[in-house]
mmCIF file of C-alpha atoms in Angstrom:
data_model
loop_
_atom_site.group_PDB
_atom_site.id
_atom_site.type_symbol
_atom_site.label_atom_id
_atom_site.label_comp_id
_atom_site.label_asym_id
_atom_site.label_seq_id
_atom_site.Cartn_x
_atom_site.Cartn_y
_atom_site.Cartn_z
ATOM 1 C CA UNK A 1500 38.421 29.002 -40.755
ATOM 2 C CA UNK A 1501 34.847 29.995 -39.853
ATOM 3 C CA UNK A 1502 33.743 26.911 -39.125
ATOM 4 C CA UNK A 1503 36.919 26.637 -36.289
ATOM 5 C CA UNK A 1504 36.414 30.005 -35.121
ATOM 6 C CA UNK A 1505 32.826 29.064 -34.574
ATOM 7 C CA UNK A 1506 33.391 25.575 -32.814
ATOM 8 C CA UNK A 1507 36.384 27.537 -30.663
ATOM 9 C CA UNK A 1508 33.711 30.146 -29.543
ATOM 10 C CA UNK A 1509 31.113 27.618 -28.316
ATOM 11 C CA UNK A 1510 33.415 24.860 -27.186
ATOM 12 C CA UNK A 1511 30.916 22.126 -27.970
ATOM 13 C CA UNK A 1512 30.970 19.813 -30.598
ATOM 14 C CA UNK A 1513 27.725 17.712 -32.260
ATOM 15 C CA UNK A 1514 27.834 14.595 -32.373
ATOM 16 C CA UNK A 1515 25.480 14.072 -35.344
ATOM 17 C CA UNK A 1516 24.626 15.428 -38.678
ATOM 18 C CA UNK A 1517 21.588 17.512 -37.407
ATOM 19 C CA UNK A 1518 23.513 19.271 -34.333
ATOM 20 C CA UNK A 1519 20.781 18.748 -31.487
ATOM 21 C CA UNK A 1520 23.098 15.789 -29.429
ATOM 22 C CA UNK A 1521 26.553 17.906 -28.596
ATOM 23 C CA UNK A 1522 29.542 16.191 -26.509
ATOM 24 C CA UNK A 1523 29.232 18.477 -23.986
ATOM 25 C CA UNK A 1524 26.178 18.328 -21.625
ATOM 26 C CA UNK A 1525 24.188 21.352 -20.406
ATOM 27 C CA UNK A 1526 26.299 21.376 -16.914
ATOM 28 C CA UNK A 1527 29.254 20.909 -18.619
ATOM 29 C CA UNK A 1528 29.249 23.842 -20.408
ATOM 30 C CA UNK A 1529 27.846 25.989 -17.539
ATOM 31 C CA UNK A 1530 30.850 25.124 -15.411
ATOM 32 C CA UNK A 1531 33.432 25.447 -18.628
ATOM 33 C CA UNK A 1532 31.740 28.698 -19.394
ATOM 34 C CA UNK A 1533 32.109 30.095 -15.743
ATOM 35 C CA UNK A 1534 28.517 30.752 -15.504
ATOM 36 C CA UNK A 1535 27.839 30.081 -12.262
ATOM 37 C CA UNK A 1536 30.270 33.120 -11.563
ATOM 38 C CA UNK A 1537 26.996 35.314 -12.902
ATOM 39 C CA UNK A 1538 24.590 34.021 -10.990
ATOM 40 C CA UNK A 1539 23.641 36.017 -8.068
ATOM 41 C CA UNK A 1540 22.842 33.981 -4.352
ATOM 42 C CA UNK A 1541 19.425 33.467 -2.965
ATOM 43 C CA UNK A 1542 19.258 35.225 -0.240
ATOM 44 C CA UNK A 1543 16.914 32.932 2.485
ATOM 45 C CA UNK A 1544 14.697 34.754 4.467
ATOM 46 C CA UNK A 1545 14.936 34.009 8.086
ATOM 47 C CA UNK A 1546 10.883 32.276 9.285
ATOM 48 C CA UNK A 1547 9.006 34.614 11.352
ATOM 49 C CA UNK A 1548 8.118 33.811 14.893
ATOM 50 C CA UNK A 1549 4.685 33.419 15.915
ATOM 51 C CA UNK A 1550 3.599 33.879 19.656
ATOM 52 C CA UNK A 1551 2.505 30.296 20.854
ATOM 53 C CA UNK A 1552 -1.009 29.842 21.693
ATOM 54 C CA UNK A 1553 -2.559 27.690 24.214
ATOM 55 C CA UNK A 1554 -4.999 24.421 22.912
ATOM 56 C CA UNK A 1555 -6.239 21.653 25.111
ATOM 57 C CA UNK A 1556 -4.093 22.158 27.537
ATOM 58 C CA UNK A 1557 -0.771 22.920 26.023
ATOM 59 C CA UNK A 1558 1.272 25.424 23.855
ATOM 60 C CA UNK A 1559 1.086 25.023 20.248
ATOM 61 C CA UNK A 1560 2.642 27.431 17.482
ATOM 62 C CA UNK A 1561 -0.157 29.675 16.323
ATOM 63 C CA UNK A 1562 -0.169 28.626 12.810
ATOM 64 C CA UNK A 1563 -0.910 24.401 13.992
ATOM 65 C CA UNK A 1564 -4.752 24.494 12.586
ATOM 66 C CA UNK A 1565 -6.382 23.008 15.664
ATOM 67 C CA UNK A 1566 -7.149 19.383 14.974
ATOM 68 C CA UNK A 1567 -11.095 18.104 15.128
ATOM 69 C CA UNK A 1568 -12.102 15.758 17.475
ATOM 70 C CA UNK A 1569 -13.296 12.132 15.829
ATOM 71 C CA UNK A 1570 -16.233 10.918 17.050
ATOM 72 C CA UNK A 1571 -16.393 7.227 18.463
ATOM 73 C CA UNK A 1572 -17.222 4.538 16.123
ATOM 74 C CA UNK A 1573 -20.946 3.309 16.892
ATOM 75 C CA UNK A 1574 -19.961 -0.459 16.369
ATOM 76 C CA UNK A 1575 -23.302 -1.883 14.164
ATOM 77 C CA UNK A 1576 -25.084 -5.069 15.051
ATOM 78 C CA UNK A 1577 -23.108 -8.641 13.264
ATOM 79 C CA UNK A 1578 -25.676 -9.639 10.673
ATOM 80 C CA UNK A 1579 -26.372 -13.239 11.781
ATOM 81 C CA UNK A 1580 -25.197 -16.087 9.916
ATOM 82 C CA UNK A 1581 -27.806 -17.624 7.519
ATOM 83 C CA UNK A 1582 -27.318 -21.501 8.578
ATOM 84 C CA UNK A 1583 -27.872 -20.240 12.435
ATOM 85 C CA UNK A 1584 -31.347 -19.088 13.931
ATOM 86 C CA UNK A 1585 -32.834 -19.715 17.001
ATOM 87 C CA UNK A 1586 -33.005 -23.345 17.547
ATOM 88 C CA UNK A 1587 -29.877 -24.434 15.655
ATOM 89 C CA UNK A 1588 -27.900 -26.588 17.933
ATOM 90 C CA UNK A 1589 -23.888 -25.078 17.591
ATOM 91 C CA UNK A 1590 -20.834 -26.302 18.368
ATOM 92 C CA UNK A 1591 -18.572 -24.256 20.583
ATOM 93 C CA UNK A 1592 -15.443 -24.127 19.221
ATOM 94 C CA UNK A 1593 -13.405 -21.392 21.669
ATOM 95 C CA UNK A 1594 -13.834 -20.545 25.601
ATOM 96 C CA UNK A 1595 -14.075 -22.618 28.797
ATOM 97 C CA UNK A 1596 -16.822 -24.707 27.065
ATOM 98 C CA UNK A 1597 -14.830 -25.622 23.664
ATOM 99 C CA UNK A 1598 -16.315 -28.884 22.035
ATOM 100 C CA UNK A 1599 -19.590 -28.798 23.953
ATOM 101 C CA UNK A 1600 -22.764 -28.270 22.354
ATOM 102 C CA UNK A 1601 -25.825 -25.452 23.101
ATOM 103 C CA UNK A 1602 -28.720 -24.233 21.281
ATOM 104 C CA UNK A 1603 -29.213 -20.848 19.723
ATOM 105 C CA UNK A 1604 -31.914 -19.025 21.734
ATOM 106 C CA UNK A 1605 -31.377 -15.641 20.007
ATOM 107 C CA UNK A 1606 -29.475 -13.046 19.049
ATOM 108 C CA UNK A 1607 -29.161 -9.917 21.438
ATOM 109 C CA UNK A 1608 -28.971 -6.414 20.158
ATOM 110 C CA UNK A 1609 -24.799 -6.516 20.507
ATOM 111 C CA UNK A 1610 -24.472 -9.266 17.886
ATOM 112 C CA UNK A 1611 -23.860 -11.733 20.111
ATOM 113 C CA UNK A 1612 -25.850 -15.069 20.493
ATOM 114 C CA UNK A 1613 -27.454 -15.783 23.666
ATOM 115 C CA UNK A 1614 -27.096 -19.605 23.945
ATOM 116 C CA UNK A 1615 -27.928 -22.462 26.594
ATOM 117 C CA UNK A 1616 -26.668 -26.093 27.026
ATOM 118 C CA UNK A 1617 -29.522 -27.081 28.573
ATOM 119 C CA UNK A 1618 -27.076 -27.044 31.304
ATOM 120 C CA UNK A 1619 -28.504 -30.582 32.221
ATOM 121 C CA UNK A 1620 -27.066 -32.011 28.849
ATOM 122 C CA UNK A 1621 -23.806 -30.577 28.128
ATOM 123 C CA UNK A 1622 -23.240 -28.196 31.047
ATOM 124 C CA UNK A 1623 -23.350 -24.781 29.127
ATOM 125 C CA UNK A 1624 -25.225 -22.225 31.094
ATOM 126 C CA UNK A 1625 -27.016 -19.081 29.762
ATOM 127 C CA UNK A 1626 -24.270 -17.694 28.048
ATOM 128 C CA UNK A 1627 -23.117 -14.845 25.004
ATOM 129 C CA UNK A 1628 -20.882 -16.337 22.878
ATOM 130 C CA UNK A 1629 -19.407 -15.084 19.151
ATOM 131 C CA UNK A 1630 -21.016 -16.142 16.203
ATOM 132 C CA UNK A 1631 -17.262 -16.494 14.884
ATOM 133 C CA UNK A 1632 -16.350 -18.919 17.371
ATOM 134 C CA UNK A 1633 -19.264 -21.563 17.104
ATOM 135 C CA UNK A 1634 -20.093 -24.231 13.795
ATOM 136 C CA UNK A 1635 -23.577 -24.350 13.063
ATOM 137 C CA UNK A 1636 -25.265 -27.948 12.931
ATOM 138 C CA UNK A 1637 -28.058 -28.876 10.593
ATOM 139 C CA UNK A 1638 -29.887 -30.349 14.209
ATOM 140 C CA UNK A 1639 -32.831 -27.873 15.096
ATOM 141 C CA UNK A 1640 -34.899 -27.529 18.608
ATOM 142 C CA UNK A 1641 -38.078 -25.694 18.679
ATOM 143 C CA UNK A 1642 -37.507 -23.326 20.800
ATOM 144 C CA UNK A 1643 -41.351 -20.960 20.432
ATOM 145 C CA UNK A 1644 -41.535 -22.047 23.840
ATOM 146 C CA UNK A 1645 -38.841 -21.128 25.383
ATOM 147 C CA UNK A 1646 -39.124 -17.160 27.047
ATOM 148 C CA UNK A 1647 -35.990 -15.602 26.780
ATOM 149 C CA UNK A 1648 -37.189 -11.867 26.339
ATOM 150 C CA UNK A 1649 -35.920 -10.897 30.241
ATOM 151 C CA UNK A 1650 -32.280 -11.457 28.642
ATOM 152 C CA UNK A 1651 -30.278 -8.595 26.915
ATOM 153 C CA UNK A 1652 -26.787 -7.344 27.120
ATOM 154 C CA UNK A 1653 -27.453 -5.521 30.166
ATOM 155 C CA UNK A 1654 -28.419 -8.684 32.171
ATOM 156 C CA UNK A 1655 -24.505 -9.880 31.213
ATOM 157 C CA UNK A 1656 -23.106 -6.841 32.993
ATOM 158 C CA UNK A 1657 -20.024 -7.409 35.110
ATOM 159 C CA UNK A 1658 -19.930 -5.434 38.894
ATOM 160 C CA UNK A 1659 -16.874 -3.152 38.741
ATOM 161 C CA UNK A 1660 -15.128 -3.185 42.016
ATOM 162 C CA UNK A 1661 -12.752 -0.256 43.144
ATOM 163 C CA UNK A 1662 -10.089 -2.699 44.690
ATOM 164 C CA UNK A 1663 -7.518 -4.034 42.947
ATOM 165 C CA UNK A 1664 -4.788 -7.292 43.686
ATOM 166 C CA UNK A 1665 -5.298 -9.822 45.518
ATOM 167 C CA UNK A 1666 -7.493 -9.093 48.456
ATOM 168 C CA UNK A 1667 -9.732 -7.023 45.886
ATOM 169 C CA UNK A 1668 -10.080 -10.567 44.637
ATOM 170 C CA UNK A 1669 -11.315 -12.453 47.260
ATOM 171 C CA UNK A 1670 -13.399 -9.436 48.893
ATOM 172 C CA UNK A 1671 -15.545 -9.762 45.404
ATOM 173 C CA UNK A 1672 -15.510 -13.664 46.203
ATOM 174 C CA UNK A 1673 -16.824 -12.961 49.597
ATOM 175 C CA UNK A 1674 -19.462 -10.134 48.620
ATOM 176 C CA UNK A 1675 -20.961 -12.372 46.262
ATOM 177 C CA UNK A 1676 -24.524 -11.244 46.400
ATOM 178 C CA UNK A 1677 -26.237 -14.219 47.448
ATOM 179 C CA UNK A 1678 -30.397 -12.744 46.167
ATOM 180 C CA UNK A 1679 -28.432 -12.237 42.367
ATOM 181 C CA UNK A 1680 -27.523 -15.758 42.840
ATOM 182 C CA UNK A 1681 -30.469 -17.560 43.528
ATOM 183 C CA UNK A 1682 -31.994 -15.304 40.913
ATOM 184 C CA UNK A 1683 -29.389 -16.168 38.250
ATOM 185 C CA UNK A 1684 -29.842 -20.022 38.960
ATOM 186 C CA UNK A 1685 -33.839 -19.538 38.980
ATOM 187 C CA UNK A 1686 -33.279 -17.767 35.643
ATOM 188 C CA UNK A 1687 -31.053 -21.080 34.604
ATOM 189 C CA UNK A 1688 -33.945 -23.428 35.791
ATOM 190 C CA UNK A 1689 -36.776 -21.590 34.137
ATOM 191 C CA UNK A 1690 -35.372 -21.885 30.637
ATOM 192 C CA UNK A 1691 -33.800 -25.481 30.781
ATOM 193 C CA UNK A 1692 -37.112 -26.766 31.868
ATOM 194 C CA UNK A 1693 -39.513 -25.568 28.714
ATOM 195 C CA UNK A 1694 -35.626 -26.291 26.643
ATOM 196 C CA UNK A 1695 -35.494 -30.064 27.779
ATOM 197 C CA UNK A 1696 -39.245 -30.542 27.323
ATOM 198 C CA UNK A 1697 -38.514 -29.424 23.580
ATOM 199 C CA UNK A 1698 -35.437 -31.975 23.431
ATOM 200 C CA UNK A 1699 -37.124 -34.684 24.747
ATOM 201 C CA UNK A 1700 -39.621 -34.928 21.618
ATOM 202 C CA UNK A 1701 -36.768 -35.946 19.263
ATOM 203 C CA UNK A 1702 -35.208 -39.121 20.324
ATOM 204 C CA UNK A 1703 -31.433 -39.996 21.316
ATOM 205 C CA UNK A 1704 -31.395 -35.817 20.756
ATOM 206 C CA UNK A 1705 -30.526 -35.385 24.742
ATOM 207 C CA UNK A 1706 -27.510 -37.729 24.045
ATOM 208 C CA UNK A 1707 -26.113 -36.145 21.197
ATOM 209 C CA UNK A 1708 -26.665 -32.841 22.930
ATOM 210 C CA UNK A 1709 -23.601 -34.398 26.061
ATOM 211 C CA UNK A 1710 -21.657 -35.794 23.566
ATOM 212 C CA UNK A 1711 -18.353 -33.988 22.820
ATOM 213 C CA UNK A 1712 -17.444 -32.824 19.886
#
């Protein structure tokens, strides 16, 4: 009779010999017991306002921490490939001039490599190209005598122009500067001349130097 009075007080039976798994789960018995009837409600507080405050330009709650400004990511130069130095005869493999050939004069301080056809052979000018985009032959040229210290990144730089559409287009075609072209194509001339005398000391190299890839 103890033992029922006991099991009618706690209305939970075990399951096992040692009495720690009963039939009745925790919940259960809180909802059977009418616990929750006990249990007093949270009471939620109601957030403060904060007077907005004004941050670059616009209105911001007062507790947004103000954000810090990243600086801009100083790009580092490519390290250049070990099969190309200047010399090395590439293969263009992207661009306007894909499949033609150039030699590897240097490479500038942007990571890019400043490259010529000779213009007279396969019709690449004094270009930057990506290292990325170009296959590096085992064919050398000696280029020691070959001055290309005038050319940099800056020498590359495009002349923004204001107008826009189509007759901002062909005012630029019509402003061409005619001095910066004459000294571009003396630039051209100076550099294929000492290139091709280099070429010229390894035979059938001119011809291989046209041929497409």
């Amino acid at each position: 009779k103890k033992e029922r009075k006991k099991m009618v007080a706690t209305q939970n039976k075990p399951l096992n010999k040692k009495g720690n798994i009963m039939e009745l789960s925790r919940a259960q018995m809180f909802k059977r017991k009418a616990k929750y009837k006990l249990v007093k409600p949270k009471t939620v507080k109601a957030p403060e306002e904060k007077p907005a405050i004004k941050m670059d330009g616009r209105y911001v709650a007062a507790d947004v921490a103000p954000t810090k400004k990243k600086h801009p990511r100083q790009p580092k130069t490519a390290k250049l490939r070990s099969s190309i130095s200047p010399g090395t005869v590439l293969i263009i493999l992207a661009g306007r001039f894909r499949g033609k050939k150039a030699v590897c004069l240097k490479q500038l301080d942007s990571g890019l490599l400043l490259v010529s056809g000779p213009f007279k052979c396969s019709g690449v000018p004094i270009r930057r190209i990506n290292q990325a985009y170009v296959i590096a032959t085992s064919t050398s040229v000696d280029v020691s005598s070959v001055d290309v210290s005038k050319f940099n990144d800056e020498y590359f730089a495009r002349v923004k122009n204001a107008a826009k559409g189509e007759e901002g287009f062909f005012s630029v075609q019509e402003k061409i500067n005619p001095e910066w072209l004459a000294a571009r194509q003396a630039d051209q001339k100076t550099v294929d001349t000492a290139l091709l005398a280099a070429v010229e000391k390894t035979p059938y190299l001119k011809e291989y130097l046209g041929a497409l890839f």
